JSON list of N, CA and C in Angstrom, two decimals:
[
{"chain": "J", "resi": 961, "resn": "MET", "atom": "N", "xyz": [-15.63, -7.62, -12.01]},
{"chain": "J", "resi": 961, "resn": "MET", "atom": "CA", "xyz": [-16.36, -9.01, -12.22]},
{"chain": "J", "resi": 961, "resn": "MET", "atom": "C", "xyz": [-16.77, -9.74, -11.49]},
{"chain": "J", "resi": 962, "resn": "SER", "atom": "N", "xyz": [-17.81, -10.19, -11.66]},
{"chain": "J", "resi": 962, "resn": "SER", "atom": "CA", "xyz": [-18.24, -11.29, -10.31]},
{"chain": "J", "resi": 962, "resn": "SER", "atom": "C", "xyz": [-18.08, -12.44, -10.83]},
{"chain": "J", "resi": 963, "resn": "ILE", "atom": "N", "xyz": [-17.89, -13.74, -10.34]},
{"chain": "J", "resi": 963, "resn": "ILE", "atom": "CA", "xyz": [-18.05, -14.69, -10.81]},
{"chain": "J", "resi": 963, "resn": "ILE", "atom": "C", "xyz": [-19.05, -15.42, -10.70]},
{"chain": "J", "resi": 964, "resn": "PHE", "atom": "N", "xyz": [-20.08, -15.06, -10.11]},
{"chain": "J", "resi": 964, "resn": "PHE", "atom": "CA", "xyz": [-21.45, -15.46, -10.25]},
{"chain": "J", "resi": 964, "resn": "PHE", "atom": "C", "xyz": [-22.41, -14.32, -11.17]},
{"chain": "J", "resi": 965, "resn": "LYS", "atom": "N", "xyz": [-23.07, -15.01, -12.26]},
{"chain": "J", "resi": 965, "resn": "LYS", "atom": "CA", "xyz": [-23.88, -14.48, -13.06]},
{"chain": "J", "resi": 965, "resn": "LYS", "atom": "C", "xyz": [-25.12, -14.32, -12.61]},
{"chain": "J", "resi": 966, "resn": "ASN", "atom": "N", "xyz": [-25.74, -15.35, -11.84]},
{"chain": "J", "resi": 966, "resn": "ASN", "atom": "CA", "xyz": [-27.05, -15.82, -11.14]},
{"chain": "J", "resi": 966, "resn": "ASN", "atom": "C", "xyz": [-26.85, -15.01, -10.09]},
{"chain": "J", "resi": 967, "resn": "PRO", "atom": "N", "xyz": [-27.98, -13.90, -9.86]},
{"chain": "J", "resi": 967, "resn": "PRO", "atom": "CA", "xyz": [-27.91, -12.78, -8.73]},
{"chain": "J", "resi": 967, "resn": "PRO", "atom": "C", "xyz": [-28.22, -13.80, -7.56]},
{"chain": "J", "resi": 968, "resn": "VAL", "atom": "N", "xyz": [-29.33, -14.84, -7.38]},
{"chain": "J", "resi": 968, "resn": "VAL", "atom": "CA", "xyz": [-29.46, -15.91, -6.38]},
{"chain": "J", "resi": 968, "resn": "VAL", "atom": "C", "xyz": [-28.25, -16.34, -6.05]},
{"chain": "J", "resi": 969, "resn": "ALA", "atom": "N", "xyz": [-27.24, -17.08, -6.87]},
{"chain": "J", "resi": 969, "resn": "ALA", "atom": "CA", "xyz": [-26.22, -17.65, -6.56]},
{"chain": "J", "resi": 969, "resn": "ALA", "atom": "C", "xyz": [-25.50, -16.51, -5.96]},
{"chain": "J", "resi": 970, "resn": "LYS", "atom": "N", "xyz": [-25.16, -15.30, -6.29]},
{"chain": "J", "resi": 970, "resn": "LYS", "atom": "CA", "xyz": [-24.45, -14.30, -5.82]},
{"chain": "J", "resi": 970, "resn": "LYS", "atom": "C", "xyz": [-24.84, -13.59, -4.42]},
{"chain": "J", "resi": 971, "resn": "ARG", "atom": "N", "xyz": [-26.17, -13.92, -3.97]},
{"chain": "J", "resi": 971, "resn": "ARG", "atom": "CA", "xyz": [-26.59, -13.58, -3.22]},
{"chain": "J", "resi": 971, "resn": "ARG", "atom": "C", "xyz": [-26.14, -14.32, -1.44]},
{"chain": "J", "resi": 972, "resn": "ARG", "atom": "N", "xyz": [-26.52, -15.89, -2.14]},
{"chain": "J", "resi": 972, "resn": "ARG", "atom": "CA", "xyz": [-26.60, -16.98, -1.23]},
{"chain": "J", "resi": 972, "resn": "ARG", "atom": "C", "xyz": [-24.60, -16.72, -1.01]},
{"chain": "J", "resi": 973, "resn": "TRP", "atom": "N", "xyz": [-23.96, -16.73, -1.57]},
{"chain": "J", "resi": 973, "resn": "TRP", "atom": "CA", "xyz": [-22.21, -16.42, -1.63]},
{"chain": "J", "resi": 973, "resn": "TRP", "atom": "C", "xyz": [-22.00, -15.32, -0.52]},
{"chain": "J", "resi": 974, "resn": "GLN", "atom": "N", "xyz": [-22.83, -14.15, -0.72]},
{"chain": "J", "resi": 974, "resn": "GLN", "atom": "CA", "xyz": [-22.59, -13.41, -0.09]},
{"chain": "J", "resi": 974, "resn": "GLN", "atom": "C", "xyz": [-23.09, -13.44, 1.46]},
{"chain": "J", "resi": 975, "resn": "ARG", "atom": "N", "xyz": [-23.99, -14.25, 1.70]},
{"chain": "J", "resi": 975, "resn": "ARG", "atom": "CA", "xyz": [-24.83, -14.68, 2.74]},
{"chain": "J", "resi": 975, "resn": "ARG", "atom": "C", "xyz": [-23.83, -15.65, 3.53]},
{"chain": "J", "resi": 976, "resn": "PHE", "atom": "N", "xyz": [-23.01, -16.38, 2.80]},
{"chain": "J", "resi": 976, "resn": "PHE", "atom": "CA", "xyz": [-22.31, -17.52, 3.33]},
{"chain": "J", "resi": 976, "resn": "PHE", "atom": "C", "xyz": [-20.88, -16.90, 3.80]},
{"chain": "J", "resi": 977, "resn": "ARG", "atom": "N", "xyz": [-20.58, -15.80, 3.15]},
{"chain": "J", "resi": 977, "resn": "ARG", "atom": "CA", "xyz": [-19.12, -15.00, 3.47]},
{"chain": "J", "resi": 977, "resn": "ARG", "atom": "C", "xyz": [-19.40, -14.14, 4.72]},
{"chain": "J", "resi": 978, "resn": "GLU", "atom": "N", "xyz": [-20.78, -13.78, 4.78]},
{"chain": "J", "resi": 978, "resn": "GLU", "atom": "CA", "xyz": [-21.24, -13.22, 6.24]},
{"chain": "J", "resi": 978, "resn": "GLU", "atom": "C", "xyz": [-20.92, -14.11, 7.33]},
{"chain": "J", "resi": 979, "resn": "SER", "atom": "N", "xyz": [-21.33, -15.42, 7.00]},
{"chain": "J", "resi": 979, "resn": "SER", "atom": "CA", "xyz": [-21.10, -16.33, 8.12]},
{"chain": "J", "resi": 979, "resn": "SER", "atom": "C", "xyz": [-19.84, -16.69, 8.26]},
{"chain": "J", "resi": 980, "resn": "ARG", "atom": "N", "xyz": [-19.28, -16.12, 9.36]},
{"chain": "J", "resi": 980, "resn": "ARG", "atom": "CA", "xyz": [-17.86, -16.38, 9.61]},
{"chain": "J", "resi": 980, "resn": "ARG", "atom": "C", "xyz": [-17.22, -17.69, 10.12]},
{"chain": "J", "resi": 981, "resn": "ARG", "atom": "N", "xyz": [-18.42, -18.20, 10.74]},
{"chain": "J", "resi": 981, "resn": "ARG", "atom": "CA", "xyz": [-17.85, -19.70, 11.59]},
{"chain": "J", "resi": 981, "resn": "ARG", "atom": "C", "xyz": [-17.91, -21.13, 10.27]},
{"chain": "J", "resi": 982, "resn": "GLY", "atom": "N", "xyz": [-18.68, -20.62, 9.31]},
{"chain": "J", "resi": 982, "resn": "GLY", "atom": "CA", "xyz": [-18.83, -21.31, 8.13]},
{"chain": "J", "resi": 982, "resn": "GLY", "atom": "C", "xyz": [-17.72, -21.03, 6.99]},
{"chain": "J", "resi": 983, "resn": "PHE", "atom": "N", "xyz": [-17.59, -20.09, 6.65]},
{"chain": "J", "resi": 983, "resn": "PHE", "atom": "CA", "xyz": [-16.39, -19.15, 5.74]},
{"chain": "J", "resi": 983, "resn": "PHE", "atom": "C", "xyz": [-15.46, -19.80, 6.26]},
{"chain": "J", "resi": 984, "resn": "TYR", "atom": "N", "xyz": [-14.57, -19.60, 7.58]},
{"chain": "J", "resi": 984, "resn": "TYR", "atom": "CA", "xyz": [-13.33, -20.01, 7.89]},
{"chain": "J", "resi": 984, "resn": "TYR", "atom": "C", "xyz": [-13.68, -21.18, 8.14]},
{"chain": "J", "resi": 985, "resn": "SER", "atom": "N", "xyz": [-14.96, -22.17, 8.47]},
{"chain": "J", "resi": 985, "resn": "SER", "atom": "CA", "xyz": [-14.32, -23.85, 8.23]},
{"chain": "J", "resi": 985, "resn": "SER", "atom": "C", "xyz": [-14.28, -24.23, 7.10]},
{"chain": "J", "resi": 986, "resn": "ALA", "atom": "N", "xyz": [-14.67, -23.49, 6.09]},
{"chain": "J", "resi": 986, "resn": "ALA", "atom": "CA", "xyz": [-14.45, -24.33, 4.72]},
{"chain": "J", "resi": 986, "resn": "ALA", "atom": "C", "xyz": [-13.02, -23.70, 4.01]},
{"chain": "J", "resi": 987, "resn": "TRP", "atom": "N", "xyz": [-12.62, -22.48, 4.83]},
{"chain": "J", "resi": 987, "resn": "TRP", "atom": "CA", "xyz": [-11.15, -22.53, 4.44]},
{"chain": "J", "resi": 987, "resn": "TRP", "atom": "C", "xyz": [-10.22, -23.49, 4.87]},
{"chain": "J", "resi": 988, "resn": "ILE", "atom": "N", "xyz": [-10.27, -23.65, 6.29]},
{"chain": "J", "resi": 988, "resn": "ILE", "atom": "CA", "xyz": [-9.69, -24.70, 7.00]},
{"chain": "J", "resi": 988, "resn": "ILE", "atom": "C", "xyz": [-9.78, -26.49, 6.22]},
{"chain": "J", "resi": 989, "resn": "LEU", "atom": "N", "xyz": [-11.18, -26.22, 6.14]},
{"chain": "J", "resi": 989, "resn": "LEU", "atom": "CA", "xyz": [-11.71, -27.79, 5.22]},
{"chain": "J", "resi": 989, "resn": "LEU", "atom": "C", "xyz": [-10.61, -27.82, 3.66]},
{"chain": "J", "resi": 990, "resn": "LEU", "atom": "N", "xyz": [-10.74, -26.95, 3.13]},
{"chain": "J", "resi": 990, "resn": "LEU", "atom": "CA", "xyz": [-9.68, -26.62, 2.03]},
{"chain": "J", "resi": 990, "resn": "LEU", "atom": "C", "xyz": [-8.08, -26.73, 2.22]},
{"chain": "J", "resi": 991, "resn": "ALA", "atom": "N", "xyz": [-7.77, -26.32, 2.98]},
{"chain": "J", "resi": 991, "resn": "ALA", "atom": "CA", "xyz": [-6.41, -26.18, 3.57]},
{"chain": "J", "resi": 991, "resn": "ALA", "atom": "C", "xyz": [-6.19, -27.56, 3.85]},
{"chain": "J", "resi": 992, "resn": "LEU", "atom": "N", "xyz": [-6.67, -28.71, 5.02]},
{"chain": "J", "resi": 992, "resn": "LEU", "atom": "CA", "xyz": [-6.38, -29.43, 5.23]},
{"chain": "J", "resi": 992, "resn": "LEU", "atom": "C", "xyz": [-6.78, -30.70, 4.32]},
{"chain": "J", "resi": 993, "resn": "THR", "atom": "N", "xyz": [-7.78, -30.21, 2.85]},
{"chain": "J", "resi": 993, "resn": "THR", "atom": "CA", "xyz": [-7.29, -31.21, 1.70]},
{"chain": "J", "resi": 993, "resn": "THR", "atom": "C", "xyz": [-6.13, -31.42, 1.06]},
{"chain": "J", "resi": 994, "resn": "LEU", "atom": "N", "xyz": [-6.09, -29.74, 0.82]},
{"chain": "J", "resi": 994, "resn": "LEU", "atom": "CA", "xyz": [-4.81, -29.70, 0.05]},
{"chain": "J", "resi": 994, "resn": "LEU", "atom": "C", "xyz": [-3.62, -30.52, 0.94]},
{"chain": "J", "resi": 995, "resn": "CYS", "atom": "N", "xyz": [-3.26, -30.43, 1.93]},
{"chain": "J", "resi": 995, "resn": "CYS", "atom": "CA", "xyz": [-2.27, -31.10, 2.87]},
{"chain": "J", "resi": 995, "resn": "CYS", "atom": "C", "xyz": [-2.33, -32.49, 2.67]},
{"chain": "J", "resi": 996, "resn": "SER", "atom": "N", "xyz": [-3.59, -32.60, 2.52]},
{"chain": "J", "resi": 996, "resn": "SER", "atom": "CA", "xyz": [-3.49, -34.16, 2.68]},
{"chain": "J", "resi": 996, "resn": "SER", "atom": "C", "xyz": [-2.92, -34.84, 1.37]},
{"chain": "J", "resi": 997, "resn": "PHE", "atom": "N", "xyz": [-2.66, -34.32, 0.59]},
{"chain": "J", "resi": 997, "resn": "PHE", "atom": "CA", "xyz": [-2.50, -34.54, -1.11]},
{"chain": "J", "resi": 997, "resn": "PHE", "atom": "C", "xyz": [-0.77, -34.74, -0.95]},
{"chain": "J", "resi": 998, "resn": "GLY", "atom": "N", "xyz": [-0.23, -34.38, 0.37]},
{"chain": "J", "resi": 998, "resn": "GLY", "atom": "CA", "xyz": [1.06, -34.35, 0.37]},
{"chain": "J", "resi": 998, "resn": "GLY", "atom": "C", "xyz": [1.42, -35.27, 1.18]},
{"chain": "J", "resi": 999, "resn": "ALA", "atom": "N", "xyz": [0.46, -36.27, 1.79]},
{"chain": "J", "resi": 999, "resn": "ALA", "atom": "CA", "xyz": [0.68, -36.95, 2.91]},
{"chain": "J", "resi": 999, "resn": "ALA", "atom": "C", "xyz": [1.52, -38.50, 2.39]},
{"chain": "J", "resi": 1000, "resn": "GLU", "atom": "N", "xyz": [1.28, -38.62, 1.14]},
{"chain": "J", "resi": 1000, "resn": "GLU", "atom": "CA", "xyz": [1.76, -40.15, 0.63]},
{"chain": "J", "resi": 1000, "resn": "GLU", "atom": "C", "xyz": [3.52, -39.66, 0.68]},
{"chain": "J", "resi": 1001, "resn": "ILE", "atom": "N", "xyz": [4.06, -38.22, 0.95]},
{"chain": "J", "resi": 1001, "resn": "ILE", "atom": "CA", "xyz": [5.59, -38.32, 0.79]},
{"chain": "J", "resi": 1001, "resn": "ILE", "atom": "C", "xyz": [5.98, -39.09, 2.21]},
{"chain": "J", "resi": 1002, "resn": "PHE", "atom": "N", "xyz": [4.90, -38.40, 3.21]},
{"chain": "J", "resi": 1002, "resn": "PHE", "atom": "CA", "xyz": [5.69, -38.60, 4.62]},
{"chain": "J", "resi": 1002, "resn": "PHE", "atom": "C", "xyz": [5.41, -40.22, 5.54]},
{"chain": "J", "resi": 1003, "resn": "ALA", "atom": "N", "xyz": [4.28, -40.35, 4.45]},
{"chain": "J", "resi": 1003, "resn": "ALA", "atom": "CA", "xyz": [3.74, -41.88, 5.13]},
{"chain": "J", "resi": 1003, "resn": "ALA", "atom": "C", "xyz": [3.47, -42.77, 3.73]},
{"chain": "J", "resi": 1004, "resn": "ASN", "atom": "N", "xyz": [4.55, -43.37, 3.18]},
{"chain": "J", "resi": 1004, "resn": "ASN", "atom": "CA", "xyz": [4.50, -44.22, 2.39]},
{"chain": "J", "resi": 1004, "resn": "ASN", "atom": "C", "xyz": [5.10, -45.65, 2.88]},
{"chain": "J", "resi": 1005, "resn": "ASN", "atom": "N", "xyz": [4.89, -46.40, 1.53]},
{"chain": "J", "resi": 1005, "resn": "ASN", "atom": "CA", "xyz": [5.74, -47.86, 2.19]},
{"chain": "J", "resi": 1005, "resn": "ASN", "atom": "C", "xyz": [7.06, -48.01, 2.36]},
{"chain": "J", "resi": 1006, "resn": "ARG", "atom": "N", "xyz": [8.02, -46.92, 1.79]},
{"chain": "J", "resi": 1006, "resn": "ARG", "atom": "CA", "xyz": [9.17, -46.96, 2.20]},
{"chain": "J", "resi": 1006, "resn": "ARG", "atom": "C", "xyz": [10.09, -45.92, 3.06]},
{"chain": "J", "resi": 1007, "resn": "ALA", "atom": "N", "xyz": [11.13, -46.53, 3.66]},
{"chain": "J", "resi": 1007, "resn": "ALA", "atom": "CA", "xyz": [11.77, -45.80, 4.77]},
{"chain": "J", "resi": 1007, "resn": "ALA", "atom": "C", "xyz": [12.45, -44.74, 4.14]},
{"chain": "J", "resi": 1008, "resn": "LEU", "atom": "N", "xyz": [12.15, -43.38, 4.50]},
{"chain": "J", "resi": 1008, "resn": "LEU", "atom": "CA", "xyz": [13.13, -42.42, 3.89]},
{"chain": "J", "resi": 1008, "resn": "LEU", "atom": "C", "xyz": [14.56, -42.43, 4.91]},
{"chain": "J", "resi": 1009, "resn": "ILE", "atom": "N", "xyz": [14.59, -42.94, 5.91]},
{"chain": "J", "resi": 1009, "resn": "ILE", "atom": "CA", "xyz": [15.62, -42.77, 6.69]},
{"chain": "J", "resi": 1009, "resn": "ILE", "atom": "C", "xyz": [15.81, -44.02, 7.59]},
{"chain": "J", "resi": 1010, "resn": "VAL", "atom": "N", "xyz": [16.51, -44.88, 7.86]},
{"chain": "J", "resi": 1010, "resn": "VAL", "atom": "CA", "xyz": [16.88, -45.99, 8.71]},
{"chain": "J", "resi": 1010, "resn": "VAL", "atom": "C", "xyz": [18.06, -46.01, 9.14]},
{"chain": "J", "resi": 1011, "resn": "VAL", "atom": "N", "xyz": [17.79, -46.16, 10.21]},
{"chain": "J", "resi": 1011, "resn": "VAL", "atom": "CA", "xyz": [18.92, -46.21, 11.46]},
{"chain": "J", "resi": 1011, "resn": "VAL", "atom": "C", "xyz": [19.14, -47.80, 11.99]},
{"chain": "J", "resi": 1012, "resn": "HIS", "atom": "N", "xyz": [20.25, -48.43, 11.66]},
{"chain": "J", "resi": 1012, "resn": "HIS", "atom": "CA", "xyz": [20.34, -49.61, 12.80]},
{"chain": "J", "resi": 1012, "resn": "HIS", "atom": "C", "xyz": [21.80, -49.83, 13.01]},
{"chain": "J", "resi": 1013, "resn": "ASP", "atom": "N", "xyz": [21.35, -49.73, 14.61]},
{"chain": "J", "resi": 1013, "resn": "ASP", "atom": "CA", "xyz": [22.67, -50.29, 15.51]},
{"chain": "J", "resi": 1013, "resn": "ASP", "atom": "C", "xyz": [23.01, -52.09, 15.10]},
{"chain": "J", "resi": 1014, "resn": "GLY", "atom": "N", "xyz": [23.44, -52.45, 14.24]},
{"chain": "J", "resi": 1014, "resn": "GLY", "atom": "CA", "xyz": [23.63, -54.17, 14.67]},
{"chain": "J", "resi": 1014, "resn": "GLY", "atom": "C", "xyz": [25.00, -54.73, 13.85]}
]
């Protein structure tokens, strides 16, 4: 079963998938976007570990 009911959209998706650079770039952008959602854990306003020699 195809996601696209419209044959024009299906043809456009097939042409996009054939373009390796565009297809892989879209996957990389998606992965980076998903990773950025977890960036708040690593870069927030509270320190997770504090070492103080005093």
